[in-house]
C-alpha positions as protocol buffer text, in pm:
chain_id: "A"
residue {
  index: 1
  type: UNK
  ca { x: -7691 y: 1662 z: -5145 }
}
residue {
  index: 2
  type: UNK
  ca { x: -7380 y: 1860 z: -5051 }
}
residue {
  index: 3
  type: UNK
  ca { x: -7044 y: 1767 z: -5196 }
}
residue {
  index: 4
  type: UNK
  ca { x: -6786 y: 1637 z: -4951 }
}
residue {
  index: 5
  type: UNK
  ca { x: -6436 y: 1787 z: -4966 }
}
residue {
  index: 6
  type: UNK
  ca { x: -6113 y: 1650 z: -4818 }
}
residue {
  index: 7
  type: UNK
  ca { x: -5852 y: 1913 z: -4731 }
}
residue {
  index: 8
  type: UNK
  ca { x: -5510 y: 1813 z: -4594 }
}
residue {
  index: 9
  type: UNK
  ca { x: -5266 y: 2038 z: -4411 }
}
residue {
  index: 10
  type: UNK
  ca { x: -5509 y: 2214 z: -4177 }
}
residue {
  index: 11
  type: UNK
  ca { x: -5289 y: 2228 z: -3868 }
}
residue {
  index: 12
  type: UNK
  ca { x: -5284 y: 2604 z: -3805 }
}
residue {
  index: 13
  type: UNK
  ca { x: -5534 y: 2891 z: -3809 }
}
residue {
  index: 14
  type: UNK
  ca { x: -5342 y: 3078 z: -4083 }
}
residue {
  index: 15
  type: UNK
  ca { x: -5268 y: 2785 z: -4312 }
}
residue {
  index: 16
  type: UNK
  ca { x: -5383 y: 2777 z: -4673 }
}
residue {
  index: 17
  type: UNK
  ca { x: -5571 y: 2457 z: -4589 }
}
residue {
  index: 18
  type: UNK
  ca { x: -5773 y: 2640 z: -4322 }
}
residue {
  index: 19
  type: UNK
  ca { x: -5864 y: 2918 z: -4566 }
}
residue {
  index: 20
  type: UNK
  ca { x: -5975 y: 2654 z: -4817 }
}
residue {
  index: 21
  type: UNK
  ca { x: -6199 y: 2488 z: -4557 }
}
residue {
  index: 22
  type: UNK
  ca { x: -6372 y: 2819 z: -4495 }
}
residue {
  index: 23
  type: UNK
  ca { x: -6417 y: 2900 z: -4863 }
}
residue {
  index: 24
  type: UNK
  ca { x: -6556 y: 2559 z: -4955 }
}
residue {
  index: 25
  type: UNK
  ca { x: -6790 y: 2565 z: -4657 }
}
residue {
  index: 26
  type: UNK
  ca { x: -6922 y: 2898 z: -4789 }
}
residue {
  index: 27
  type: UNK
  ca { x: -6997 y: 2712 z: -5114 }
}
residue {
  index: 28
  type: UNK
  ca { x: -7207 y: 2465 z: -4916 }
}
residue {
  index: 29
  type: UNK
  ca { x: -6961 y: 2174 z: -4915 }
}
residue {
  index: 30
  type: UNK
  ca { x: -6921 y: 1939 z: -4621 }
}
residue {
  index: 31
  type: UNK
  ca { x: -6564 y: 1952 z: -4492 }
}
residue {
  index: 32
  type: UNK
  ca { x: -6327 y: 1674 z: -4386 }
}
residue {
  index: 33
  type: UNK
  ca { x: -5985 y: 1810 z: -4291 }
}
residue {
  index: 34
  type: UNK
  ca { x: -5662 y: 1651 z: -4172 }
}
residue {
  index: 35
  type: UNK
  ca { x: -5403 y: 1794 z: -3936 }
}
residue {
  index: 36
  type: UNK
  ca { x: -5085 y: 1692 z: -3757 }
}
residue {
  index: 37
  type: UNK
  ca { x: -4953 y: 1810 z: -3423 }
}
residue {
  index: 38
  type: UNK
  ca { x: -5199 y: 2096 z: -3404 }
}
residue {
  index: 39
  type: UNK
  ca { x: -5279 y: 2274 z: -3079 }
}
residue {
  index: 40
  type: UNK
  ca { x: -5508 y: 2086 z: -2844 }
}
residue {
  index: 41
  type: UNK
  ca { x: -5808 y: 2309 z: -2906 }
}
residue {
  index: 42
  type: UNK
  ca { x: -5755 y: 2415 z: -3268 }
}
residue {
  index: 43
  type: UNK
  ca { x: -5922 y: 2123 z: -3451 }
}
residue {
  index: 44
  type: UNK
  ca { x: -6236 y: 2148 z: -3237 }
}
residue {
  index: 45
  type: UNK
  ca { x: -6244 y: 2526 z: -3284 }
}
residue {
  index: 46
  type: UNK
  ca { x: -6237 y: 2490 z: -3660 }
}
residue {
  index: 47
  type: UNK
  ca { x: -6496 y: 2212 z: -3663 }
}
residue {
  index: 48
  type: UNK
  ca { x: -6731 y: 2427 z: -3455 }
}
residue {
  index: 49
  type: UNK
  ca { x: -6671 y: 2731 z: -3676 }
}
residue {
  index: 50
  type: UNK
  ca { x: -6739 y: 2538 z: -3998 }
}
residue {
  index: 51
  type: UNK
  ca { x: -7042 y: 2359 z: -3855 }
}
residue {
  index: 52
  type: UNK
  ca { x: -7197 y: 2693 z: -3760 }
}
residue {
  index: 53
  type: UNK
  ca { x: -7210 y: 2782 z: -4130 }
}
residue {
  index: 54
  type: UNK
  ca { x: -7465 y: 2504 z: -4180 }
}
residue {
  index: 55
  type: UNK
  ca { x: -7249 y: 2227 z: -4326 }
}
residue {
  index: 56
  type: UNK
  ca { x: -7102 y: 1914 z: -4172 }
}
residue {
  index: 57
  type: UNK
  ca { x: -6736 y: 1912 z: -4065 }
}
residue {
  index: 58
  type: UNK
  ca { x: -6503 y: 1644 z: -3930 }
}
residue {
  index: 59
  type: UNK
  ca { x: -6129 y: 1637 z: -3869 }
}
residue {
  index: 60
  type: UNK
  ca { x: -5864 y: 1365 z: -3842 }
}
residue {
  index: 61
  type: UNK
  ca { x: -5513 y: 1378 z: -3698 }
}
residue {
  index: 62
  type: UNK
  ca { x: -5288 y: 1181 z: -3930 }
}
residue {
  index: 63
  type: UNK
  ca { x: -4914 y: 1161 z: -3998 }
}
residue {
  index: 64
  type: UNK
  ca { x: -4872 y: 1175 z: -4374 }
}
residue {
  index: 65
  type: UNK
  ca { x: -4523 y: 1024 z: -4344 }
}
residue {
  index: 66
  type: UNK
  ca { x: -4689 y: 691 z: -4270 }
}
residue {
  index: 67
  type: UNK
  ca { x: -4751 y: 460 z: -4564 }
}
residue {
  index: 68
  type: UNK
  ca { x: -5109 y: 384 z: -4460 }
}
residue {
  index: 69
  type: UNK
  ca { x: -5209 y: 751 z: -4416 }
}
residue {
  index: 70
  type: UNK
  ca { x: -5396 y: 791 z: -4745 }
}
residue {
  index: 71
  type: UNK
  ca { x: -5601 y: 477 z: -4694 }
}
residue {
  index: 72
  type: UNK
  ca { x: -5687 y: 581 z: -4338 }
}
residue {
  index: 73
  type: UNK
  ca { x: -5810 y: 922 z: -4458 }
}
residue {
  index: 74
  type: UNK
  ca { x: -6031 y: 777 z: -4730 }
}
residue {
  index: 75
  type: UNK
  ca { x: -6181 y: 520 z: -4494 }
}
residue {
  index: 76
  type: UNK
  ca { x: -6249 y: 776 z: -4223 }
}
residue {
  index: 77
  type: UNK
  ca { x: -6415 y: 1031 z: -4451 }
}
residue {
  index: 78
  type: UNK
  ca { x: -6656 y: 764 z: -4576 }
}
residue {
  index: 79
  type: UNK
  ca { x: -6743 y: 657 z: -4223 }
}
residue {
  index: 80
  type: UNK
  ca { x: -6788 y: 1013 z: -4097 }
}
residue {
  index: 81
  type: UNK
  ca { x: -6946 y: 1192 z: -4394 }
}
residue {
  index: 82
  type: UNK
  ca { x: -6971 y: 979 z: -4709 }
}
residue {
  index: 83
  type: UNK
  ca { x: -6800 y: 956 z: -5048 }
}
residue {
  index: 84
  type: UNK
  ca { x: -6586 y: 1264 z: -5127 }
}
residue {
  index: 85
  type: UNK
  ca { x: -6613 y: 1456 z: -5454 }
}
residue {
  index: 86
  type: UNK
  ca { x: -6332 y: 1707 z: -5389 }
}
residue {
  index: 87
  type: UNK
  ca { x: -5972 y: 1655 z: -5278 }
}
residue {
  index: 88
  type: UNK
  ca { x: -5733 y: 1940 z: -5194 }
}
residue {
  index: 89
  type: UNK
  ca { x: -5376 y: 1837 z: -5111 }
}
residue {
  index: 90
  type: UNK
  ca { x: -5236 y: 2130 z: -4911 }
}
residue {
  index: 91
  type: UNK
  ca { x: -5009 y: 1943 z: -4669 }
}
residue {
  index: 92
  type: UNK
  ca { x: -4635 y: 1953 z: -4732 }
}
residue {
  index: 93
  type: UNK
  ca { x: -4305 y: 1876 z: -4562 }
}
residue {
  index: 94
  type: UNK
  ca { x: -4020 y: 2122 z: -4602 }
}
residue {
  index: 95
  type: UNK
  ca { x: -3669 y: 2119 z: -4461 }
}
residue {
  index: 96
  type: UNK
  ca { x: -3385 y: 2333 z: -4592 }
}
residue {
  index: 97
  type: UNK
  ca { x: -3077 y: 2155 z: -4718 }
}
residue {
  index: 98
  type: UNK
  ca { x: -2816 y: 2216 z: -4988 }
}
residue {
  index: 99
  type: UNK
  ca { x: -2612 y: 1960 z: -5179 }
}
residue {
  index: 100
  type: UNK
  ca { x: -2370 y: 1911 z: -4889 }
}
residue {
  index: 101
  type: UNK
  ca { x: -2654 y: 1812 z: -4655 }
}
residue {
  index: 102
  type: UNK
  ca { x: -2877 y: 1606 z: -4884 }
}
residue {
  index: 103
  type: UNK
  ca { x: -2908 y: 1247 z: -4768 }
}
residue {
  index: 104
  type: UNK
  ca { x: -3144 y: 950 z: -4785 }
}
residue {
  index: 105
  type: UNK
  ca { x: -3328 y: 1041 z: -4465 }
}
residue {
  index: 106
  type: UNK
  ca { x: -3410 y: 1391 z: -4587 }
}
residue {
  index: 107
  type: UNK
  ca { x: -3518 y: 1265 z: -4927 }
}
residue {
  index: 108
  type: UNK
  ca { x: -3738 y: 994 z: -4780 }
}
residue {
  index: 109
  type: UNK
  ca { x: -3920 y: 1232 z: -4544 }
}
residue {
  index: 110
  type: UNK
  ca { x: -3998 y: 1471 z: -4828 }
}
residue {
  index: 111
  type: UNK
  ca { x: -4100 y: 1187 z: -5057 }
}
residue {
  index: 112
  type: UNK
  ca { x: -4337 y: 1034 z: -4801 }
}
residue {
  index: 113
  type: UNK
  ca { x: -4542 y: 1351 z: -4746 }
}
residue {
  index: 114
  type: UNK
  ca { x: -4504 y: 1547 z: -5069 }
}
residue {
  index: 115
  type: UNK
  ca { x: -4528 y: 1258 z: -5315 }
}
residue {
  index: 116
  type: UNK
  ca { x: -4641 y: 923 z: -5176 }
}
residue {
  index: 117
  type: UNK
  ca { x: -4933 y: 1048 z: -4967 }
}
residue {
  index: 118
  type: UNK
  ca { x: -5043 y: 1295 z: -5235 }
}
residue {
  index: 119
  type: UNK
  ca { x: -5029 y: 1036 z: -5512 }
}
residue {
  index: 120
  type: UNK
  ca { x: -5206 y: 766 z: -5309 }
}
residue {
  index: 121
  type: UNK
  ca { x: -5476 y: 1007 z: -5199 }
}
residue {
  index: 122
  type: UNK
  ca { x: -5535 y: 1113 z: -5560 }
}
residue {
  index: 123
  type: UNK
  ca { x: -5557 y: 761 z: -5699 }
}
residue {
  index: 124
  type: UNK
  ca { x: -5755 y: 625 z: -5404 }
}
residue {
  index: 125
  type: UNK
  ca { x: -5997 y: 915 z: -5432 }
}
residue {
  index: 126
  type: UNK
  ca { x: -6039 y: 849 z: -5806 }
}
residue {
  index: 127
  type: UNK
  ca { x: -6104 y: 477 z: -5758 }
}
residue {
  index: 128
  type: UNK
  ca { x: -6363 y: 553 z: -5491 }
}
residue {
  index: 129
  type: UNK
  ca { x: -6527 y: 818 z: -5708 }
}
residue {
  index: 130
  type: UNK
  ca { x: -6551 y: 577 z: -6000 }
}
residue {
  index: 131
  type: UNK
  ca { x: -6697 y: 301 z: -5782 }
}
residue {
  index: 132
  type: UNK
  ca { x: -6955 y: 525 z: -5612 }
}
residue {
  index: 133
  type: UNK
  ca { x: -7010 y: 770 z: -5898 }
}
residue {
  index: 134
  type: UNK
  ca { x: -7310 y: 1002 z: -5877 }
}
residue {
  index: 135
  type: UNK
  ca { x: -7426 y: 1277 z: -6110 }
}
residue {
  index: 136
  type: UNK
  ca { x: -7180 y: 1527 z: -5960 }
}
residue {
  index: 137
  type: UNK
  ca { x: -6839 y: 1613 z: -6101 }
}
residue {
  index: 138
  type: UNK
  ca { x: -6517 y: 1558 z: -5908 }
}
residue {
  index: 139
  type: UNK
  ca { x: -6214 y: 1779 z: -5853 }
}
residue {
  index: 140
  type: UNK
  ca { x: -5856 y: 1742 z: -5732 }
}
residue {
  index: 141
  type: UNK
  ca { x: -5621 y: 2032 z: -5659 }
}
residue {
  index: 142
  type: UNK
  ca { x: -5258 y: 1973 z: -5562 }
}
residue {
  index: 143
  type: UNK
  ca { x: -5048 y: 2258 z: -5425 }
}
residue {
  index: 144
  type: UNK
  ca { x: -4705 y: 2318 z: -5573 }
}
residue {
  index: 145
  type: UNK
  ca { x: -4443 y: 2579 z: -5487 }
}
residue {
  index: 146
  type: UNK
  ca { x: -4326 y: 2753 z: -5802 }
}
residue {
  index: 147
  type: UNK
  ca { x: -4030 y: 2522 z: -5845 }
}
residue {
  index: 148
  type: UNK
  ca { x: -4068 y: 2547 z: -6223 }
}
residue {
  index: 149
  type: UNK
  ca { x: -4044 y: 2927 z: -6214 }
}
residue {
  index: 150
  type: UNK
  ca { x: -3678 y: 2946 z: -6113 }
}
residue {
  index: 151
  type: UNK
  ca { x: -3410 y: 2816 z: -5878 }
}
residue {
  index: 152
  type: UNK
  ca { x: -3491 y: 2759 z: -5510 }
}
residue {
  index: 153
  type: UNK
  ca { x: -3143 y: 2728 z: -5353 }
}
residue {
  index: 154
  type: UNK
  ca { x: -3093 y: 2511 z: -5045 }
}
residue {
  index: 155
  type: UNK
  ca { x: -3427 y: 2335 z: -5088 }
}
residue {
  index: 156
  type: UNK
  ca { x: -3324 y: 2045 z: -5311 }
}
residue {
  index: 157
  type: UNK
  ca { x: -3537 y: 1770 z: -5156 }
}
residue {
  index: 158
  type: UNK
  ca { x: -3839 y: 1998 z: -5134 }
}
residue {
  index: 159
  type: UNK
  ca { x: -3829 y: 2127 z: -5490 }
}
residue {
  index: 160
  type: UNK
  ca { x: -3763 y: 1780 z: -5633 }
}
residue {
  index: 161
  type: UNK
  ca { x: -4069 y: 1631 z: -5464 }
}
residue {
  index: 162
  type: UNK
  ca { x: -4288 y: 1931 z: -5536 }
}
residue {
  index: 163
  type: UNK
  ca { x: -4180 y: 1924 z: -5900 }
}
residue {
  index: 164
  type: UNK
  ca { x: -4299 y: 1565 z: -5921 }
}
residue {
  index: 165
  type: UNK
  ca { x: -4648 y: 1679 z: -5820 }
}
residue {
  index: 166
  type: UNK
  ca { x: -4670 y: 1899 z: -6131 }
}
residue {
  index: 167
  type: UNK
  ca { x: -4581 y: 1610 z: -6365 }
}
residue {
  index: 168
  type: UNK
  ca { x: -4817 y: 1374 z: -6183 }
}
residue {
  index: 169
  type: UNK
  ca { x: -5103 y: 1624 z: -6196 }
}
residue {
  index: 170
  type: UNK
  ca { x: -5078 y: 1676 z: -6571 }
}
residue {
  index: 171
  type: UNK
  ca { x: -5084 y: 1305 z: -6652 }
}
residue {
  index: 172
  type: UNK
  ca { x: -5349 y: 1217 z: -6394 }
}
residue {
  index: 173
  type: UNK
  ca { x: -5578 y: 1481 z: -6542 }
}
residue {
  index: 174
  type: UNK
  ca { x: -5578 y: 1296 z: -6874 }
}
residue {
  index: 175
  type: UNK
  ca { x: -5650 y: 964 z: -6701 }
}
residue {
  index: 176
  type: UNK
  ca { x: -5942 y: 1097 z: -6496 }
}
residue {
  index: 177
  type: UNK
  ca { x: -6114 y: 1325 z: -6748 }
}
residue {
  index: 178
  type: UNK
  ca { x: -6347 y: 1049 z: -6861 }
}
residue {
  index: 179
  type: UNK
  ca { x: -6461 y: 1000 z: -6499 }
}
residue {
  index: 180
  type: UNK
  ca { x: -6570 y: 1361 z: -6471 }
}
residue {
  index: 181
  type: UNK
  ca { x: -6281 y: 1459 z: -6244 }
}
residue {
  index: 182
  type: UNK
  ca { x: -6074 y: 1769 z: -6319 }
}
residue {
  index: 183
  type: UNK
  ca { x: -5719 y: 1772 z: -6179 }
}
residue {
  index: 184
  type: UNK
  ca { x: -5510 y: 2086 z: -6139 }
}
residue {
  index: 185
  type: UNK
  ca { x: -5213 y: 2221 z: -5948 }
}
residue {
  index: 186
  type: UNK
  ca { x: -5192 y: 2564 z: -5784 }
}
residue {
  index: 187
  type: UNK
  ca { x: -4872 y: 2748 z: -5702 }
}
residue {
  index: 188
  type: UNK
  ca { x: -4973 y: 3018 z: -5450 }
}
residue {
  index: 189
  type: UNK
  ca { x: -4630 y: 3182 z: -5442 }
}
residue {
  index: 190
  type: UNK
  ca { x: -4482 y: 3307 z: -5112 }
}
residue {
  index: 191
  type: UNK
  ca { x: -4777 y: 3316 z: -4873 }
}
residue {
  index: 192
  type: UNK
  ca { x: -4785 y: 3472 z: -4527 }
}
residue {
  index: 193
  type: UNK
  ca { x: -4926 y: 3168 z: -4354 }
}
residue {
  index: 194
  type: UNK
  ca { x: -4728 y: 2985 z: -4086 }
}
residue {
  index: 195
  type: UNK
  ca { x: -4362 y: 3020 z: -4175 }
}
residue {
  index: 196
  type: UNK
  ca { x: -4277 y: 3386 z: -4237 }
}
residue {
  index: 197
  type: UNK
  ca { x: -4075 y: 3593 z: -3994 }
}
residue {
  index: 198
  type: UNK
  ca { x: -4053 y: 3972 z: -3988 }
}
residue {
  index: 199
  type: UNK
  ca { x: -3720 y: 3959 z: -4173 }
}
residue {
  index: 200
  type: UNK
  ca { x: -3865 y: 3735 z: -4445 }
}
residue {
  index: 201
  type: UNK
  ca { x: -4163 y: 3966 z: -4492 }
}
residue {
  index: 202
  type: UNK
  ca { x: -3934 y: 4269 z: -4519 }
}
residue {
  index: 203
  type: UNK
  ca { x: -3723 y: 4089 z: -4780 }
}
residue {
  index: 204
  type: UNK
  ca { x: -4019 y: 3969 z: -4988 }
}
residue {
  index: 205
  type: UNK
  ca { x: -4248 y: 4270 z: -4983 }
}
residue {
  index: 206
  type: UNK
  ca { x: -4058 y: 4472 z: -5250 }
}
residue {
  index: 207
  type: UNK
  ca { x: -4093 y: 4173 z: -5485 }
}
residue {
  index: 208
  type: UNK
  ca { x: -4474 y: 4204 z: -5488 }
}
residue {
  index: 209
  type: UNK
  ca { x: -4584 y: 4480 z: -5729 }
}
residue {
  index: 210
  type: UNK
  ca { x: -4934 y: 4477 z: -5579 }
}
residue {
  index: 211
  type: UNK
  ca { x: -4787 y: 4615 z: -5258 }
}
residue {
  index: 212
  type: UNK
  ca { x: -4860 y: 4324 z: -5024 }
}
residue {
  index: 213
  type: UNK
  ca { x: -4753 y: 3964 z: -4963 }
}
residue {
  index: 214
  type: UNK
  ca { x: -4986 y: 3679 z: -5057 }
}
residue {
  index: 215
  type: UNK
  ca { x: -5244 y: 3572 z: -4800 }
}
residue {
  index: 216
  type: UNK
  ca { x: -5389 y: 3221 z: -4750 }
}
residue {
  index: 217
  type: UNK
  ca { x: -5727 y: 3337 z: -4879 }
}
residue {
  index: 218
  type: UNK
  ca { x: -5571 y: 3438 z: -5212 }
}
residue {
  index: 219
  type: UNK
  ca { x: -5501 y: 3071 z: -5283 }
}
residue {
  index: 220
  type: UNK
  ca { x: -5832 y: 2962 z: -5133 }
}
residue {
  index: 221
  type: UNK
  ca { x: -6033 y: 3181 z: -5372 }
}
residue {
  index: 222
  type: UNK
  ca { x: -5864 y: 3028 z: -5674 }
}
residue {
  index: 223
  type: UNK
  ca { x: -5907 y: 2675 z: -5541 }
}
residue {
  index: 224
  type: UNK
  ca { x: -6276 y: 2734 z: -5469 }
}
residue {
  index: 225
  type: UNK
  ca { x: -6318 y: 2842 z: -5832 }
}
residue {
  index: 226
  type: UNK
  ca { x: -6140 y: 2534 z: -5969 }
}
residue {
  index: 227
  type: UNK
  ca { x: -6355 y: 2291 z: -5768 }
}
residue {
  index: 228
  type: UNK
  ca { x: -6678 y: 2480 z: -5840 }
}
residue {
  index: 229
  type: UNK
  ca { x: -6903 y: 2448 z: -6143 }
}
residue {
  index: 230
  type: UNK
  ca { x: -6744 y: 2747 z: -6316 }
}
residue {
  index: 231
  type: UNK
  ca { x: -6398 y: 2588 z: -6305 }
}
residue {
  index: 232
  type: UNK
  ca { x: -6491 y: 2245 z: -6433 }
}
residue {
  index: 233
  type: UNK
  ca { x: -6349 y: 2297 z: -6785 }
}
residue {
  index: 234
  type: UNK
  ca { x: -6003 y: 2372 z: -6645 }
}
residue {
  index: 235
  type: UNK
  ca { x: -5794 y: 2056 z: -6604 }
}
residue {
  index: 236
  type: UNK
  ca { x: -5433 y: 1944 z: -6633 }
}
residue {
  index: 237
  type: UNK
  ca { x: -5300 y: 2290 z: -6546 }
}
residue {
  index: 238
  type: UNK
  ca { x: -5047 y: 2431 z: -6303 }
}
residue {
  index: 239
  type: UNK
  ca { x: -5173 y: 2779 z: -6223 }
}
residue {
  index: 240
  type: UNK
  ca { x: -4925 y: 3031 z: -6086 }
}
residue {
  index: 241
  type: UNK
  ca { x: -5124 y: 3262 z: -5860 }
}
residue {
  index: 242
  type: UNK
  ca { x: -4846 y: 3478 z: -5715 }
}
residue {
  index: 243
  type: UNK
  ca { x: -4973 y: 3835 z: -5738 }
}
residue {
  index: 244
  type: UNK
  ca { x: -4702 y: 3923 z: -5991 }
}
residue {
  index: 245
  type: UNK
  ca { x: -4419 y: 3807 z: -5760 }
}
residue {
  index: 246
  type: UNK
  ca { x: -4083 y: 3907 z: -5908 }
}
residue {
  index: 247
  type: UNK
  ca { x: -3816 y: 3638 z: -5878 }
}
residue {
  index: 248
  type: UNK
  ca { x: -3490 y: 3836 z: -5863 }
}
């Protein structure tokens, strides 16, 4: 029976989450993805594309700022497809702000999406996996943003909440190892997905010694390895997959 994978943050065609959906579908996994404020036709387009590969695919629009979001996702995936064995937390909230602009509202919005929903999805997924355990192994991958690699000026709320994901991932991996679940974090580095402008690309390109900026599929290939059989022995790691990105 095919493994079922949850992937959050699949709101745009060029997102990392979308690339992950495609890669895991190629591995024969059934796909359950979440999105927020996507175009009217995009979710159906992706569901049709994934279904044509021969696996099942369902999507759910959900606001990860809401406290009940994680529970709603886990309930819906069971109703639509079954018990998940893979969880990929790609969704994130990011809003620039330096120390003069940091306030409770900005912190709370980042916390709700980048920490609370991620943490509740991880722990809810693990409890469900333990309760319904089969012979298959489980995997969790949380996306980080290289906040441990150097300063990220004017992104205080973002880097603080993303940094918490790294610490959470390392400790959760130890807790879940006995359940057969590996837990890792992936830092994809600057990725030309949904946020880069021409000016940003021109600024970043010289910092990539491989001669190109990271693409969503670069992260997706690594994630597909970590959740596959060949990556099972890797757990509790934050893997920096940045193509040699030079932080100067």
